Amino acid sequence: MPLYLYNTLSRQKQAFTPRHPPHVAMYVCGPNLYGPAHIGHALSYIIFDTLKRYLKFRGYDVKHVQNFTDIEDRIIATAREQNTTIEALAEKYIARFLNEMDALNIQRADVYPRATEAISTIIQMTQGLIEKGAAYEIEGDVYFRVRADADYGKLTHRSLDEMEAGARIAVDERKHDPMDFALWKASKAGEPAWASPWGPGRPGWHIECSAMNLEQHGEQIDLHGGGFDVMFPHHENEIAQSESYTGKEFSRYWMHNALLHLPGEEKMTRHLGGLVYIPDALARYSSDAIRAFILGTHYRSPLSWTDEGVTAAERGLERLRAARQDAVAPALTDATPTALTQAAWETRQKFITLMDDDLNTAGALGVLYDLAREINRARGQGASAQDLAPAQATLVELTGVLGLTLKEPERAVSAADAASINALVAERDALRAAKKYADADQVRAQLSEMGVEIADSPQGTTWKKTR
RNA sequence: GGCGACGUGGCCAAGUGGCUAAGGCAAGGCUCUGCAAAAGCCUGAUCGUGGGUUCAAUUCCCACCGUCGCCUCCA
């Protein structure tokens, strides 16, 4: 069974067949660097990270390119407000962005091209489009001529006439058609500028992605992703530019994730406010919990960010973590598979079937919970570490495809704190041995107040910091 | 106005034209435990409303109600 992905172009799930298997050329729209990313960005990048991990799991060799848009009106405006340069602003937010992505266990892209490093290709494409009659210059600006593109609107399934009927923006009267968009903008005094055949200027918003794709992947790519909100006009315009320039199909598949919002509010986006920043989310929840929460809903369904929801995900993860506790490497034997090993095998099949169906991560997570229960049950019934090992290996592998680490959230404990906690735990153990349970319980309460949770077992008492 | 999506147990959320409608959280009972914690077991849904198609619909079609997205910047 092949992997099926929903392709925005066809509005259908389609079998995924890259141009040159096993190679997959994948491009995901990166952030505009005028400010920090928020958890809505995290959602999008977690989803495409999961897609990439799954493609690799399925044997594909993925080249993942993600751009940084480091020249754009808002960046110029923000740099001016903050009395800094666009370069400094970009550096600051790139560093922060990469740190945050790492913290969310999002694998890095293979290449992070920047718009300002693609200027020569942007100029070359713009020039080429003018020569083909697909673009025209007016007073140092260059516009793409949408009426020259016969299938303009094919991604969002709208005709130019429909779009113009619903237009809500003031139109620049110099343009030949209201929907024509800028490939190149003449710069005003004091704005960053690059030399071009049309005078000093800078790229329009959409052309940089077309140029970076051309530079990094070539004329045609397999998969292009981003949020629903960049479908129009950004992706529509990218297609128009790239295909008009090369005369070839640009991307075979277009994928768009639905957007995150706060309860009762509109989507989370920087120009509306209502943002939750990634460090704030990570201060409250493990990256696993954030991922599990996000992947608990299909990527094409909008999701509301709630404390209850992420907390529920965090609780649920505890069972998954318990299942992989003390895992050992499975021995290579040809012994008859146990019922548990059999269950692990079936989980793997179900996982693949679910993920093959347009990344049904919620369903996939469900079967992983089933497997975790099987493991925990077997352990409770006295299975040995070696008995559990194959199923645990499957659990770790498949949760890993979803980008979950199943590691206990690390909470810093100083050496001094650890020493005093150990002393209290030892004191309590002594009291228990002496059957002075009331006193032992008092010590436990004391530890609890310190944020230390303890667990007794035949092997002794263990503790962990829970806050 | 145009295009599109969604409405499943207290909350979140998969899914299917007919077989027990996944899973997570919460709640109650139980096992284990000195007591807990963790883990495990048990307990709950006529799938927004009204029509239609069909031997059979939560699943397909239509209408309605409600929520949301895109049509401007946005992951």
PDB file of N, CA, C and O in Angstrom, chain A residues 21-49:
ATOM      1  N   PRO A  21      12.267   8.576  -7.166  1.00  0.00           N
ATOM      2  CA  PRO A  21      12.394   7.828  -5.923  1.00  0.00           C
ATOM      3  C   PRO A  21      13.744   7.137  -5.848  1.00  0.00           C
ATOM      4  O   PRO A  21      14.269   6.752  -6.895  1.00  0.00           O
ATOM      5  N   PRO A  22      14.303   6.982  -4.660  1.00  0.00           N
ATOM      6  CA  PRO A  22      13.711   7.330  -3.374  1.00  0.00           C
ATOM      7  C   PRO A  22      13.917   8.788  -2.974  1.00  0.00           C
ATOM      8  O   PRO A  22      13.573   9.169  -1.865  1.00  0.00           O
ATOM      9  N   HIS A  23      14.460   9.592  -3.896  1.00  0.00           N
ATOM     10  CA  HIS A  23      14.709  10.988  -3.526  1.00  0.00           C
ATOM     11  C   HIS A  23      13.400  11.772  -3.448  1.00  0.00           C
ATOM     12  O   HIS A  23      12.526  11.608  -4.301  1.00  0.00           O
ATOM     13  N   VAL A  24      13.281  12.604  -2.407  1.00  0.00           N
ATOM     14  CA  VAL A  24      12.126  13.489  -2.282  1.00  0.00           C
ATOM     15  C   VAL A  24      12.634  14.910  -2.093  1.00  0.00           C
ATOM     16  O   VAL A  24      13.387  15.174  -1.148  1.00  0.00           O
ATOM     17  N   ALA A  25      12.240  15.789  -2.985  1.00  0.00           N
ATOM     18  CA  ALA A  25      12.588  17.205  -2.845  1.00  0.00           C
ATOM     19  C   ALA A  25      11.431  17.901  -2.144  1.00  0.00           C
ATOM     20  O   ALA A  25      10.334  18.008  -2.687  1.00  0.00           O
ATOM     21  N   MET A  26      11.684  18.317  -0.920  1.00  0.00           N
ATOM     22  CA  MET A  26      10.616  18.882  -0.080  1.00  0.00           C
ATOM     23  C   MET A  26      10.976  20.308   0.321  1.00  0.00           C
ATOM     24  O   MET A  26      12.108  20.581   0.711  1.00  0.00           O
ATOM     25  N   TYR A  27      10.013  21.174   0.222  1.00  0.00           N
ATOM     26  CA  TYR A  27      10.226  22.588   0.584  1.00  0.00           C
ATOM     27  C   TYR A  27       9.086  23.019   1.494  1.00  0.00           C
ATOM     28  O   TYR A  27       7.918  22.797   1.204  1.00  0.00           O
ATOM     29  N   VAL A  28       9.455  23.604   2.623  1.00  0.00           N
ATOM     30  CA  VAL A  28       8.446  24.083   3.560  1.00  0.00           C
ATOM     31  C   VAL A  28       8.685  25.566   3.790  1.00  0.00           C
ATOM     32  O   VAL A  28       9.824  25.987   4.029  1.00  0.00           O
ATOM     33  N   CYS A  29       7.621  26.341   3.694  1.00  0.00           N
ATOM     34  CA  CYS A  29       7.771  27.777   3.872  1.00  0.00           C
ATOM     35  C   CYS A  29       8.185  28.095   5.301  1.00  0.00           C
ATOM     36  O   CYS A  29       7.523  27.694   6.260  1.00  0.00           O
ATOM     37  N   GLY A  30       9.272  28.824   5.425  1.00  0.00           N
ATOM     38  CA  GLY A  30       9.806  29.183   6.729  1.00  0.00           C
ATOM     39  C   GLY A  30       9.240  30.499   7.214  1.00  0.00           C
ATOM     40  O   GLY A  30       8.378  31.094   6.561  1.00  0.00           O
ATOM     41  N   PRO A  31       9.693  30.931   8.358  1.00  0.00           N
ATOM     42  CA  PRO A  31       9.111  32.128   8.969  1.00  0.00           C
ATOM     43  C   PRO A  31       9.670  33.412   8.365  1.00  0.00           C
ATOM     44  O   PRO A  31      10.779  33.452   7.860  1.00  0.00           O
ATOM     45  N   ASN A  32       8.847  34.419   8.469  1.00  0.00           N
ATOM     46  CA  ASN A  32       9.278  35.771   8.182  1.00  0.00           C
ATOM     47  C   ASN A  32       9.937  36.273   9.471  1.00  0.00           C
ATOM     48  O   ASN A  32       9.363  36.148  10.555  1.00  0.00           O
ATOM     49  N   LEU A  33      11.115  36.824   9.347  1.00  0.00           N
ATOM     50  CA  LEU A  33      11.938  37.075  10.538  1.00  0.00           C
ATOM     51  C   LEU A  33      11.750  38.456  11.151  1.00  0.00           C
ATOM     52  O   LEU A  33      12.719  39.097  11.532  1.00  0.00           O
ATOM     53  N   TYR A  34      10.518  38.903  11.256  1.00  0.00           N
ATOM     54  CA  TYR A  34      10.369  40.218  11.888  1.00  0.00           C
ATOM     55  C   TYR A  34      10.040  40.088  13.369  1.00  0.00           C
ATOM     56  O   TYR A  34       9.902  41.069  14.071  1.00  0.00           O
ATOM     57  N   GLY A  35       9.904  38.832  13.837  1.00  0.00           N
ATOM     58  CA  GLY A  35       9.595  38.656  15.254  1.00  0.00           C
ATOM     59  C   GLY A  35       9.769  37.202  15.612  1.00  0.00           C
ATOM     60  O   GLY A  35      10.070  36.370  14.754  1.00  0.00           O
ATOM     61  N   PRO A  36       9.596  36.895  16.903  1.00  0.00           N
ATOM     62  CA  PRO A  36       9.758  35.508  17.332  1.00  0.00           C
ATOM     63  C   PRO A  36       8.619  34.622  16.825  1.00  0.00           C
ATOM     64  O   PRO A  36       7.528  35.103  16.524  1.00  0.00           O
ATOM     65  N   ALA A  37       8.904  33.349  16.733  1.00  0.00           N
ATOM     66  CA  ALA A  37       7.881  32.399  16.325  1.00  0.00           C
ATOM     67  C   ALA A  37       6.940  32.140  17.502  1.00  0.00           C
ATOM     68  O   ALA A  37       7.281  32.385  18.651  1.00  0.00           O
ATOM     69  N   HIS A  38       5.742  31.627  17.212  1.00  0.00           N
ATOM     70  CA  HIS A  38       4.798  31.271  18.269  1.00  0.00           C
ATOM     71  C   HIS A  38       4.394  29.815  18.076  1.00  0.00           C
ATOM     72  O   HIS A  38       4.859  29.166  17.128  1.00  0.00           O
ATOM     73  N   ILE A  39       3.536  29.298  18.953  1.00  0.00           N
ATOM     74  CA  ILE A  39       3.225  27.874  18.854  1.00  0.00           C
ATOM     75  C   ILE A  39       2.440  27.511  17.600  1.00  0.00           C
ATOM     76  O   ILE A  39       2.378  26.352  17.237  1.00  0.00           O
ATOM     77  N   GLY A  40       1.864  28.492  16.931  1.00  0.00           N
ATOM     78  CA  GLY A  40       1.247  28.205  15.639  1.00  0.00           C
ATOM     79  C   GLY A  40       2.318  27.793  14.634  1.00  0.00           C
ATOM     80  O   GLY A  40       2.129  26.871  13.841  1.00  0.00           O
ATOM     81  N   HIS A  41       3.448  28.486  14.678  1.00  0.00           N
ATOM     82  CA  HIS A  41       4.571  28.066  13.831  1.00  0.00           C
ATOM     83  C   HIS A  41       5.024  26.678  14.255  1.00  0.00           C
ATOM     84  O   HIS A  41       5.302  25.822  13.415  1.00  0.00           O
ATOM     85  N   ALA A  42       5.096  26.480  15.565  1.00  0.00           N
ATOM     86  CA  ALA A  42       5.546  25.178  16.079  1.00  0.00           C
ATOM     87  C   ALA A  42       4.654  24.079  15.524  1.00  0.00           C
ATOM     88  O   ALA A  42       5.138  23.035  15.087  1.00  0.00           O
ATOM     89  N   LEU A  43       3.351  24.330  15.500  1.00  0.00           N
ATOM     90  CA  LEU A  43       2.434  23.320  14.981  1.00  0.00           C
ATOM     91  C   LEU A  43       2.788  22.957  13.546  1.00  0.00           C
ATOM     92  O   LEU A  43       2.919  21.796  13.193  1.00  0.00           O
ATOM     93  N   SER A  44       2.963  23.952  12.723  1.00  0.00           N
ATOM     94  CA  SER A  44       3.259  23.698  11.321  1.00  0.00           C
ATOM     95  C   SER A  44       4.570  22.926  11.168  1.00  0.00           C
ATOM     96  O   SER A  44       4.644  21.936  10.428  1.00  0.00           O
ATOM     97  N   TYR A  45       5.582  23.338  11.888  1.00  0.00           N
ATOM     98  CA  TYR A  45       6.882  22.691  11.712  1.00  0.00           C
ATOM     99  C   TYR A  45       6.911  21.315  12.357  1.00  0.00           C
ATOM    100  O   TYR A  45       7.629  20.428  11.884  1.00  0.00           O
ATOM    101  N   ILE A  46       6.118  21.105  13.394  1.00  0.00           N
ATOM    102  CA  ILE A  46       6.011  19.763  13.975  1.00  0.00           C
ATOM    103  C   ILE A  46       5.328  18.832  12.970  1.00  0.00           C
ATOM    104  O   ILE A  46       5.738  17.678  12.788  1.00  0.00           O
ATOM    105  N   ILE A  47       4.327  19.333  12.299  1.00  0.00           N
ATOM    106  CA  ILE A  47       3.633  18.496  11.326  1.00  0.00           C
ATOM    107  C   ILE A  47       4.552  18.131  10.158  1.00  0.00           C
ATOM    108  O   ILE A  47       4.641  16.966   9.765  1.00  0.00           O
ATOM    109  N   PHE A  48       5.250  19.100   9.630  1.00  0.00           N
ATOM    110  CA  PHE A  48       6.114  18.772   8.483  1.00  0.00           C
ATOM    111  C   PHE A  48       7.344  17.979   8.916  1.00  0.00           C
ATOM    112  O   PHE A  48       7.887  17.192   8.140  1.00  0.00           O
ATOM    113  N   ASP A  49       7.741  18.153  10.166  1.00  0.00           N
ATOM    114  CA  ASP A  49       8.816  17.308  10.702  1.00  0.00           C
ATOM    115  C   ASP A  49       8.338  15.863  10.783  1.00  0.00           C
ATOM    116  O   ASP A  49       9.070  14.925  10.449  1.00  0.00           O
TER     117      ASP A  49
END
